Amino acid sequence: MYVLIDGLVLASFLPPAHNIFIRPLWRHYFQNTQGLIFVVDSNDRDRVVEARDELHRMLNEDELRDAVLLVFANKQDLPNAMNAAEITDKLGLHSLRQRHWYIQSTCATSGEGLYEGLDWLSNNIANKA
């Protein structure tokens, strides 16, 4: 699923069955994108590799070469959720040496961490201008 707001693409990982049909259309929404939010289910250890592959596939799109990346490590309220450091490793974020990125622990149901992440994103987009 994605939402486009004034050049900011908000994306969350979808199961592969959905991506087969939607992925080819994504690049039409990426033009002039300055920031990307990628939401990861921190409690879903079985699919974090799929999330990593999808993230890197998106980041390889030419239209996103200059976009800053905010990763929301969501569902931090659950007892078995991976923390931000573990998600960072599993997504291979340290390999993104040419990309300005940040990971924020979040709980969408309570709103915890959302404002902090969005604040980082807006500041970093403004600093690039």
C-alpha positions as a printed NumPy array, in Angstrom:
array([[  0.   ,   0.   ,   0.   ],
       [  1.241,   3.497,  -0.696],
       [ -0.033,   7.009,  -0.206],
       [  1.313,   9.986,  -2.149],
       [  1.265,  13.39 ,  -0.46 ],
       [  2.996,  16.255,  -2.282],
       [  5.946,  14.204,  -3.483],
       [  6.188,  12.114,  -0.325],
       [  5.471,   8.446,  -0.875],
       [  4.247,   6.603,   2.191],
       [  4.677,   2.885,   1.648],
       [  4.093,  -0.211,   3.673],
       [  5.128,  -3.687,   2.657],
       [  2.45 ,  -5.798,   1.001],
       [  2.447,  -9.562,   0.583],
       [  4.117, -10.725,  -2.661],
       [  0.777, -11.687,  -4.214],
       [ -0.274,  -8.043,  -4.123],
       [  3.088,  -6.736,  -5.308],
       [  2.976,  -8.74 ,  -8.525],
       [  0.248,  -6.475,  -9.831],
       [  1.064,  -3.192,  -8.126],
       [  4.875,  -2.996,  -8.301],
       [  5.105,  -2.065, -12.023],
       [  2.843,   0.915, -11.358],
       [  4.841,   2.309,  -8.433],
       [  7.41 ,   4.14 , -10.546],
       [  4.646,   6.389, -11.879],
       [  4.207,   7.771,  -8.355],
       [  7.904,   8.137,  -7.527],
       [  8.737,  11.101,  -9.763],
       [  9.932,  14.116,  -7.717],
       [  9.693,  12.143,  -4.475],
       [ 11.816,  13.694,  -1.742],
       [ 11.071,  11.295,   1.098],
       [ 10.026,   7.7  ,   1.492],
       [  8.47 ,   6.131,   4.584],
       [  8.776,   2.359,   4.748],
       [  6.708,   0.674,   7.463],
       [  7.89 ,  -2.678,   8.802],
       [  5.943,  -5.055,  11.025],
       [  8.561,  -5.542,  13.751],
       [  6.727,  -8.574,  15.053],
       [  6.825, -10.499,  11.741],
       [ 10.201, -12.229,  11.76 ],
       [  9.135, -14.613,   9.004],
       [  8.728, -11.864,   6.418],
       [ 11.433,  -9.359,   7.294],
       [ 13.637, -10.733,   4.491],
       [ 10.799, -10.113,   2.032],
       [ 10.479,  -6.591,   3.415],
       [ 14.235,  -6.051,   2.951],
       [ 14.089,  -7.247,  -0.649],
       [ 11.113,  -5.016,  -1.404],
       [ 12.757,  -1.996,   0.199],
       [ 15.978,  -2.426,  -1.778],
       [ 14.013,  -3.034,  -4.974],
       [ 12.191,   0.263,  -4.458],
       [ 15.361,   2.147,  -3.552],
       [ 16.968,   0.99 ,  -6.796],
       [ 14.331,   2.903,  -8.76 ],
       [ 16.024,   5.84 , -10.471],
       [ 13.185,   8.156,  -9.464],
       [ 14.005,   7.573,  -5.769],
       [ 17.783,   8.091,  -5.994],
       [ 17.675,  11.382,  -4.042],
       [ 14.87 ,  10.54 ,  -1.615],
       [ 15.614,  10.356,   2.098],
       [ 14.36 ,   7.212,   3.81 ],
       [ 12.434,   6.927,   7.052],
       [ 11.785,   3.4  ,   8.302],
       [  9.029,   2.951,  10.85 ],
       [  9.733,  -0.164,  12.925],
       [  6.084,  -0.615,  13.86 ],
       [  4.316,  -2.739,  16.497],
       [  6.921,  -2.073,  19.167],
       [  4.207,  -2.615,  21.77 ],
       [  4.242,  -6.37 ,  21.114],
       [  6.436,  -8.477,  23.413],
       [  8.343, -10.315,  20.656],
       [  8.878,  -7.333,  18.368],
       [ 12.364,  -6.825,  16.964],
       [ 13.92 ,  -3.586,  18.18 ],
       [ 15.16 ,  -0.857,  15.843],
       [ 18.752,  -2.145,  15.885],
       [ 17.657,  -5.632,  14.866],
       [ 15.405,  -4.26 ,  12.114],
       [ 18.322,  -2.103,  10.911],
       [ 20.47 ,  -5.209,  10.535],
       [ 17.755,  -7.354,   8.971],
       [ 16.887,  -4.659,   6.397],
       [ 20.542,  -4.031,   5.567],
       [ 20.22 ,  -0.311,   6.245],
       [ 23.938,   0.129,   6.987],
       [ 24.645,  -0.892,   3.384],
       [ 22.8  ,   2.231,   2.185],
       [ 25.914,   4.388,   2.29 ],
       [ 24.728,   6.83 ,  -0.383],
       [ 21.28 ,   7.207,   1.183],
       [ 20.267,   9.444,   4.083],
       [ 18.092,   7.219,   6.291],
       [ 16.667,   6.976,   9.785],
       [ 14.802,   4.253,  11.651],
       [ 12.145,   5.088,  14.234],
       [ 10.505,   2.646,  16.626],
       [  6.741,   3.129,  16.456],
       [  3.418,   1.88 ,  17.68 ],
       [  0.77 ,   3.055,  15.238],
       [ -2.105,   2.194,  17.58 ],
       [ -0.823,   4.559,  20.289],
       [  0.984,   7.004,  18.008],
       [  4.268,   6.477,  19.832],
       [  7.242,   7.455,  17.679],
       [  5.206,   8.711,  14.724],
       [  5.74 ,  12.424,  15.346],
       [  9.438,  11.936,  16.027],
       [  9.889,  10.109,  12.73 ],
       [  7.871,  12.624,  10.745],
       [  9.797,  15.462,  12.386],
       [ 13.093,  13.881,  11.272],
       [ 11.726,  13.435,   7.763],
       [ 10.436,  16.986,   7.39 ],
       [ 13.683,  18.458,   8.759],
       [ 15.808,  16.396,   6.395],
       [ 13.7  ,  17.19 ,   3.361],
       [ 13.827,  20.896,   4.257],
       [ 17.626,  20.736,   4.688],
       [ 18.027,  19.271,   1.196],
       [ 16.135,  22.153,  -0.411]])
